[in-house]
Coordinates of C-alpha atoms and ligand atoms in Angstrom, one line a residue:
X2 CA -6.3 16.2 10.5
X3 CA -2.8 15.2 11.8
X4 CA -0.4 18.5 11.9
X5 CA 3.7 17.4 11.1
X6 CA 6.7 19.6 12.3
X7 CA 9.2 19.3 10.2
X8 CA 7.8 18.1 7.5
X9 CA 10.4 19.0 5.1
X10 CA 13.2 16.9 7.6
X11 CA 14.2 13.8 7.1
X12 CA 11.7 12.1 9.8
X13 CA 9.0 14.5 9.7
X14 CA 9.3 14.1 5.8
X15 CA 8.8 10.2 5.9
X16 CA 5.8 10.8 8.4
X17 CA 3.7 13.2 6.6
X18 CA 4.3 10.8 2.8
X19 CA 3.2 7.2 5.0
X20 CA 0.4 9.6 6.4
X21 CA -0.9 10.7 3.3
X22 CA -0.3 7.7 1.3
X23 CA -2.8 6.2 4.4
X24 CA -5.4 8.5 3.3
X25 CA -5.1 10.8 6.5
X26 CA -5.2 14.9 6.1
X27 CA -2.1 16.2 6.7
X28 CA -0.7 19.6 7.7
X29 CA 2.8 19.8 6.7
X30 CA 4.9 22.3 8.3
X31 CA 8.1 24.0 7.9
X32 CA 9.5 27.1 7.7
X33 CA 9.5 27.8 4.2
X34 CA 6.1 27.4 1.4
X35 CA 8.5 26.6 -1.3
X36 CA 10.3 23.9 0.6
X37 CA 6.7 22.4 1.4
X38 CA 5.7 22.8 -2.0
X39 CA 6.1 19.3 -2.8
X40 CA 4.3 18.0 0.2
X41 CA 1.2 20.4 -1.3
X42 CA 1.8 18.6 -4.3
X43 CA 1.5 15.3 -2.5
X44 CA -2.2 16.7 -0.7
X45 CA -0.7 18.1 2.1
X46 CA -2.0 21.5 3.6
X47 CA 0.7 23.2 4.4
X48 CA 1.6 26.3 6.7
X49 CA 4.9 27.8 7.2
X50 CA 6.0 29.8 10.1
X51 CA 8.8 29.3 12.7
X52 CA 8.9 27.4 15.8
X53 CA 9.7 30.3 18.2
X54 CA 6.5 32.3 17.1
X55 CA 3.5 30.4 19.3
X56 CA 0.8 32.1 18.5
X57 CA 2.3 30.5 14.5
X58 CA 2.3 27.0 16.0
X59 CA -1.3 27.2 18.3
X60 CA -2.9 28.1 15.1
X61 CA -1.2 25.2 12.7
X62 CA -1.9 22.7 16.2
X63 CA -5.7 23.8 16.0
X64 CA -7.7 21.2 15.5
X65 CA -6.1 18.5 14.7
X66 CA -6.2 15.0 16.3
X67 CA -2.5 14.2 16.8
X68 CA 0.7 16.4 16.5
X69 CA 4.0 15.2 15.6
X70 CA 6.9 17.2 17.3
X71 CA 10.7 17.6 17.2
X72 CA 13.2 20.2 18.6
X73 CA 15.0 21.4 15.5
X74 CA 19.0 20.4 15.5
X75 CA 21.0 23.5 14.5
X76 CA 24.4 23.4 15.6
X77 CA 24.8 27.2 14.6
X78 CA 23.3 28.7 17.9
X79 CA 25.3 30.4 19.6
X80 CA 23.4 29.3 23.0
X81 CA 22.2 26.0 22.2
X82 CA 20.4 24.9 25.7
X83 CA 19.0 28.1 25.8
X84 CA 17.7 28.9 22.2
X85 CA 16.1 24.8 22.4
X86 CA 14.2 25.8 25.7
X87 CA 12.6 28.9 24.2
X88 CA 11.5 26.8 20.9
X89 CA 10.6 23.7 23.6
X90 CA 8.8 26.0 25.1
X91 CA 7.0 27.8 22.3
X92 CA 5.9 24.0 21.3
X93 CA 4.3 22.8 24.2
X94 CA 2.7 25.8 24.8
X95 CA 1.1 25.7 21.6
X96 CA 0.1 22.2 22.2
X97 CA -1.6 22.9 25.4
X98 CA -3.5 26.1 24.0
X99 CA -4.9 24.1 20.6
X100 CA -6.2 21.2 22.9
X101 CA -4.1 18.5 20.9
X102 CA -5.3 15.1 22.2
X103 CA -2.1 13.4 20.9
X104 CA 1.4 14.1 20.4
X105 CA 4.3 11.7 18.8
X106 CA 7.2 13.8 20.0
X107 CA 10.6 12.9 18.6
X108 CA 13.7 12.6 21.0
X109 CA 16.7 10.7 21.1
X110 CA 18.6 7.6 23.7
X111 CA 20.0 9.2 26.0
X112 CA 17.2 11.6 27.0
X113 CA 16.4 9.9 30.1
X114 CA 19.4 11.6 31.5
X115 CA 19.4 15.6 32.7
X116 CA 23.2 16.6 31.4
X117 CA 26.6 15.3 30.5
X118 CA 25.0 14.1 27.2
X119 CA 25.7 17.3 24.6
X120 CA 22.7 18.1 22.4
X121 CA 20.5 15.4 24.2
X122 CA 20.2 17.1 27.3
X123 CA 17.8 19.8 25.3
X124 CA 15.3 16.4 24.7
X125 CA 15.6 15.6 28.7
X126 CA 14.4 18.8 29.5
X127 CA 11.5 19.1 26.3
X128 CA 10.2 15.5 27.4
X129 CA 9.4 16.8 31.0
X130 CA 7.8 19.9 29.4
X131 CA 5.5 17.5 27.5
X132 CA 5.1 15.1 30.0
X133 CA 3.4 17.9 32.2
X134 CA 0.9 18.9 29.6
X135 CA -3.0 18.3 31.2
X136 CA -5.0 15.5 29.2
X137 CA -2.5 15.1 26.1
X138 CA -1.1 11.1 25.7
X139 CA 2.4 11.7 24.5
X140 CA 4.2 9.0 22.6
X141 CA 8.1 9.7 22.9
X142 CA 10.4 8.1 20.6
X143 CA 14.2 7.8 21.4
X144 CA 15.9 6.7 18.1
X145 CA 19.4 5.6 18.3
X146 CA 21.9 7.9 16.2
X147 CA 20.6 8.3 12.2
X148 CA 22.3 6.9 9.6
X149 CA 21.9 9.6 7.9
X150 CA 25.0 11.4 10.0
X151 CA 27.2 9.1 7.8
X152 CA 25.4 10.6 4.4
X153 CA 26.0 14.0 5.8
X154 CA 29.6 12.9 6.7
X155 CA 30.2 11.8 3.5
X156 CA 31.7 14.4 1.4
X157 CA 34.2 15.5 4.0
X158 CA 35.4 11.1 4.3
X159 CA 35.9 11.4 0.1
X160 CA 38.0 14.7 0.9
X161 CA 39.9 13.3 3.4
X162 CA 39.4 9.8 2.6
X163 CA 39.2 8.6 6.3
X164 CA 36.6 9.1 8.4
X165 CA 37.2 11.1 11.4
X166 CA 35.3 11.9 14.5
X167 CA 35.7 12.3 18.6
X168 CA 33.7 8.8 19.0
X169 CA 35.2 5.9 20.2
X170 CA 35.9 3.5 17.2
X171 CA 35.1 0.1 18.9
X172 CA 32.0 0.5 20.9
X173 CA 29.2 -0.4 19.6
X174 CA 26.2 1.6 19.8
X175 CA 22.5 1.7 18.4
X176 CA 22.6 3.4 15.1
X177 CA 18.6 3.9 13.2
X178 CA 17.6 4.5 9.8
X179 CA 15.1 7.7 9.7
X180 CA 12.6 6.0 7.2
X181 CA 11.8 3.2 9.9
X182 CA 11.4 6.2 12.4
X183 CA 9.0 8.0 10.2
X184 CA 7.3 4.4 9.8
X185 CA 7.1 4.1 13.8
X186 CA 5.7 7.3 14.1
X187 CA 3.2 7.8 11.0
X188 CA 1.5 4.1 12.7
X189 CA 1.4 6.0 15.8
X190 CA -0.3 8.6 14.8
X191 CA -2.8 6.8 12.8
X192 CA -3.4 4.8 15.4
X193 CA -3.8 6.8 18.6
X194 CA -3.9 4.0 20.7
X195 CA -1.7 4.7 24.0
X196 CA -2.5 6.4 27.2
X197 CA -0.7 8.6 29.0
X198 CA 3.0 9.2 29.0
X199 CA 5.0 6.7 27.3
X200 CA 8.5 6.3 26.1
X201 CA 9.5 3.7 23.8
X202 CA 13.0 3.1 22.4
X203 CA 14.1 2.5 18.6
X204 CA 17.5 1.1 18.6
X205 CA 17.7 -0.1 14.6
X206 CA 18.3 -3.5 13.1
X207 CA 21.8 -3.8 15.5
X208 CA 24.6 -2.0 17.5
X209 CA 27.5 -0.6 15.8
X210 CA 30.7 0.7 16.0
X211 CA 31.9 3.8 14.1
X212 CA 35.0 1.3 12.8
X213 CA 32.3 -1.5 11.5
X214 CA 29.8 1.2 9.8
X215 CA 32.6 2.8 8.4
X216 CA 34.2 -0.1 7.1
X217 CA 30.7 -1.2 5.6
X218 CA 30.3 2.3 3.9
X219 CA 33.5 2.4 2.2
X220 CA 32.7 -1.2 0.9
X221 CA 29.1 0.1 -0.5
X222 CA 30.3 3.2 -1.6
X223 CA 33.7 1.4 -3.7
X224 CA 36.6 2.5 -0.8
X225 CA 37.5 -0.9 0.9
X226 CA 40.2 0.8 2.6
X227 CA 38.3 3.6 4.3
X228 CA 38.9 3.6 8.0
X229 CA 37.6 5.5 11.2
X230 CA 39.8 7.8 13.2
X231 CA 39.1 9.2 16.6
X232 CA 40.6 12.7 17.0
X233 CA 41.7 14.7 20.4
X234 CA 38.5 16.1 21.4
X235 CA 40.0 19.7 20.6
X236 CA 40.8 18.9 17.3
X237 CA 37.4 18.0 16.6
X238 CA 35.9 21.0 17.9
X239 CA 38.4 22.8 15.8
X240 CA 37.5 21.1 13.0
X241 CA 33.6 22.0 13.7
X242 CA 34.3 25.9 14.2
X243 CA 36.0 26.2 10.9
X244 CA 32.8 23.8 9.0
X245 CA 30.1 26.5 10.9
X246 CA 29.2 24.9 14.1
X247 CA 29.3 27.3 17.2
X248 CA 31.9 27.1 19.8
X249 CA 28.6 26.3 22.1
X250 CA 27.7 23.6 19.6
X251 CA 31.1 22.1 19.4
X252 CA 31.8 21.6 22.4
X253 CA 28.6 20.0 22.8
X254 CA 29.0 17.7 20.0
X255 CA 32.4 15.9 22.1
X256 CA 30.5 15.7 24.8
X257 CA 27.7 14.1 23.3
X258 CA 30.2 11.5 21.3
X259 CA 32.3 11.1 25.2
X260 CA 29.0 10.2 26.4
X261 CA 28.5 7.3 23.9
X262 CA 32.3 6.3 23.9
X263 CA 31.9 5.9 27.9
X264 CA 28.8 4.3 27.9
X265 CA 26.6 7.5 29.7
X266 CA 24.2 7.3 26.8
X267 CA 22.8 3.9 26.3
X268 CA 19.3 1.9 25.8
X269 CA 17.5 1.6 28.6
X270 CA 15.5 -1.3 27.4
X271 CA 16.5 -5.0 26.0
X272 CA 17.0 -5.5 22.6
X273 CA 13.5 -6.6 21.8
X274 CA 11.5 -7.0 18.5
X275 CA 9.5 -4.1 19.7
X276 CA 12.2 -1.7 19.8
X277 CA 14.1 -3.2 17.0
X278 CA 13.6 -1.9 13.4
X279 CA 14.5 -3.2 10.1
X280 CA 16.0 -1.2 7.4
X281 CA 20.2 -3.0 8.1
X282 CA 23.4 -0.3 7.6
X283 CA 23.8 -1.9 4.8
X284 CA 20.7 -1.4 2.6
X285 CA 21.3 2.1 3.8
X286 CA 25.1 2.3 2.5
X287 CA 24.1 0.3 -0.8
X288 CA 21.5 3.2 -1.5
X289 CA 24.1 6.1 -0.9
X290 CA 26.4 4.1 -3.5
X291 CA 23.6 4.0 -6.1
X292 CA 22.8 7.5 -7.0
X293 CA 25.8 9.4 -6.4
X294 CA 28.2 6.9 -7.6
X295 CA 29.9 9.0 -10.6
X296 CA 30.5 11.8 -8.0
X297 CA 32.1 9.2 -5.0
X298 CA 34.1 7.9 -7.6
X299 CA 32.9 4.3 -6.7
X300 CA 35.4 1.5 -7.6
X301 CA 38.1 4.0 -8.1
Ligands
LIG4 N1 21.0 12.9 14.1 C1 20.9 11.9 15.0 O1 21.6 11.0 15.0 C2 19.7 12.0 15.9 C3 19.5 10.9 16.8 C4 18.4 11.0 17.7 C5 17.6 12.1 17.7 N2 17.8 13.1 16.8 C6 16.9 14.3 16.9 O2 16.2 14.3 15.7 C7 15.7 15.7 15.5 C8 16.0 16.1 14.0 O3 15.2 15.3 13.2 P1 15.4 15.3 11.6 O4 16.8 14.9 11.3 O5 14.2 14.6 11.0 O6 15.3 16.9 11.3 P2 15.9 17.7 10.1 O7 16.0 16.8 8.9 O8 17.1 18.4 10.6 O9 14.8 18.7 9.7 C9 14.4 19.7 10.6 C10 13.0 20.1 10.2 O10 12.6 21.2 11.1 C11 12.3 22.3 10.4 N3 12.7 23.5 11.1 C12 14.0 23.8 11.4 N4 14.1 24.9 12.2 C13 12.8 25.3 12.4 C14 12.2 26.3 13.1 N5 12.9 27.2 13.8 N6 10.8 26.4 13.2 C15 10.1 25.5 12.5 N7 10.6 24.5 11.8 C16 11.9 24.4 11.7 C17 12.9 22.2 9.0 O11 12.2 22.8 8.1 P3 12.7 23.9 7.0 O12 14.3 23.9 7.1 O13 12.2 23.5 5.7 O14 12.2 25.2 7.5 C18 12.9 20.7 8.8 O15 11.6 20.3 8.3 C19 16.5 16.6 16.5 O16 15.7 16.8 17.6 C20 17.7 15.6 16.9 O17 18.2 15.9 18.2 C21 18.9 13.1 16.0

């Protein structure tokens, strides 16, 4: 049995349907039985509890051969470090008390460094927690930034009709799509065949800017003219308050996009086939276009 953490996400999701479909038993879990109802439907087992509660995770962990892992992104806590390090730990204690011989832990670029990187700085500190854990391989993967940010962006770009954002529009950065994630890891898993603790980079099919992938979306999606603004930093945190974000959040969000506009957070490795994966902006664009095309107003 292979146990998934956030199953009902959008990697975890990806993982635990390329698992199953590869005739593995799966334990899908999530915080919620009717949001992992589908995944039962699918053959999953599933088992809901919350990530804080450890004696919850040791018991979904037991006896299973391999453990997918991923901190949770909520950008409501109030005390985002903190609350990440008490889940973080809750996770890898869990691990170490169920004996799980493998773990595929999700993280991010930019985790290689110990602060100054905004949310990322919770996956430098969760990747030293796992990379202490007694006689488990861990397999850390460091995706670029997910595509889907642009998907969850969009209904605010089609108010506004721009898109606008503290990054800096011209530099180009690794950006991933979460299916070929889920693909990475769900081989991984199946597969069990690394030693020790290893990091290895996914930085999608190409680096881009905020200006290029914005410019490709508003062609997909029928809006040509859609362009990328970068707001003052304060504006943006204001911006984030009012939509729900904690001021602790907020501010951690600029200084995550500062990090990538200055070049703190970058690959650490060559592009390589290796690290490269091949779902292309586009594709991705073209599919957000297709089913919601009455409600974007495509071609209007
Ligand atoms: N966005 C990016 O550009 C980017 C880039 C690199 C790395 N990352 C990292 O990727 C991770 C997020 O992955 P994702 O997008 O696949 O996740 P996601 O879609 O946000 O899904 C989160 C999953 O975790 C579950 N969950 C949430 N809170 C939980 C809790 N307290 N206890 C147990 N389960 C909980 C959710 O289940 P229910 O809601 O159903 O309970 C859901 O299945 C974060 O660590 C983020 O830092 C993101």
């Amino acid at each position: 049995m292979i146990a998934v953490m956030g199953a009902t996400g959008q990697v975890g999701r990806g993982i635990t349907e390329r698992l199953l479909a590869g005739g593995e038993a799966v334990r899908a879990l999530g915080r919620s039985e009717a949001r992992l109802a589908e995944l039962a439907r699918l053959g999953a087992r599933t088992c809901a509890g919350d990530a804080a509660d450890e004696a919850y995770l040791s018991q979904a962990f037991e006896g299973a051969r391999a453990v997918f892992t991923l901190l949770p992104y909520d950008p409501s806590l109030l005390d985002y470090h903190a609350q990440q390090d008490r889940l973080g730990e809750s996770i890898v204690r869990a691990l170490g008390s169920a004996g799980v011989p493998y773990v595929v832990a999700l993280s991010s670029v930019g985790a290689d460094l110990r602060s100054g990187t905004g949310f990322i700085a919770s996956l430098f500190a969760q990747e030293q927690r796992l990379s202490r854990l007694p006689g488990t391989q861990v397999l850390v993967l460091r995706p670029g930034s997910f595509f889907e940010n642009f998907h969850a962006a969009l209904p605010s770009i089609l108010e506004h009709g721009v898109y606008a954002d503290a990054f800096a529009p011209d530099v180009p950065i690794p950006m991933i799509a979460t299916r070929d994630i889920s693909a990475v890891g769900a081989r991984a898993l199946m597969a069990r065949d690394w030693e020790g603790f290893v990091v290895r980079e996914l930085l999608g099919p190409r680096d881009l800017s905020y200006a290029d992938a914005t410019r490709i979306l508003g062609e997909c999606i029928g809006k040509p003219e859609l362009e990328y603004v970068r707001l003052p930093d304060n504006e943006i945190e204001r911006i984030l308050v009012d939509a729900g974000f904690s001021e602790d959040a907020a501010r951690l969000h600029v200084e995550l996009a500062g990090a990538l506009s200055d070049g703190t957070i970058r690959a650490r490795e060559e592009r390589s086939p290796d690290n490269t994966t091949p779902t292309t902006f586009e594709e991705f664009a073209g599919g957000l276009a297709r089913p919601e095309a009455s409600s974007l107003g495509a071609g209007s």
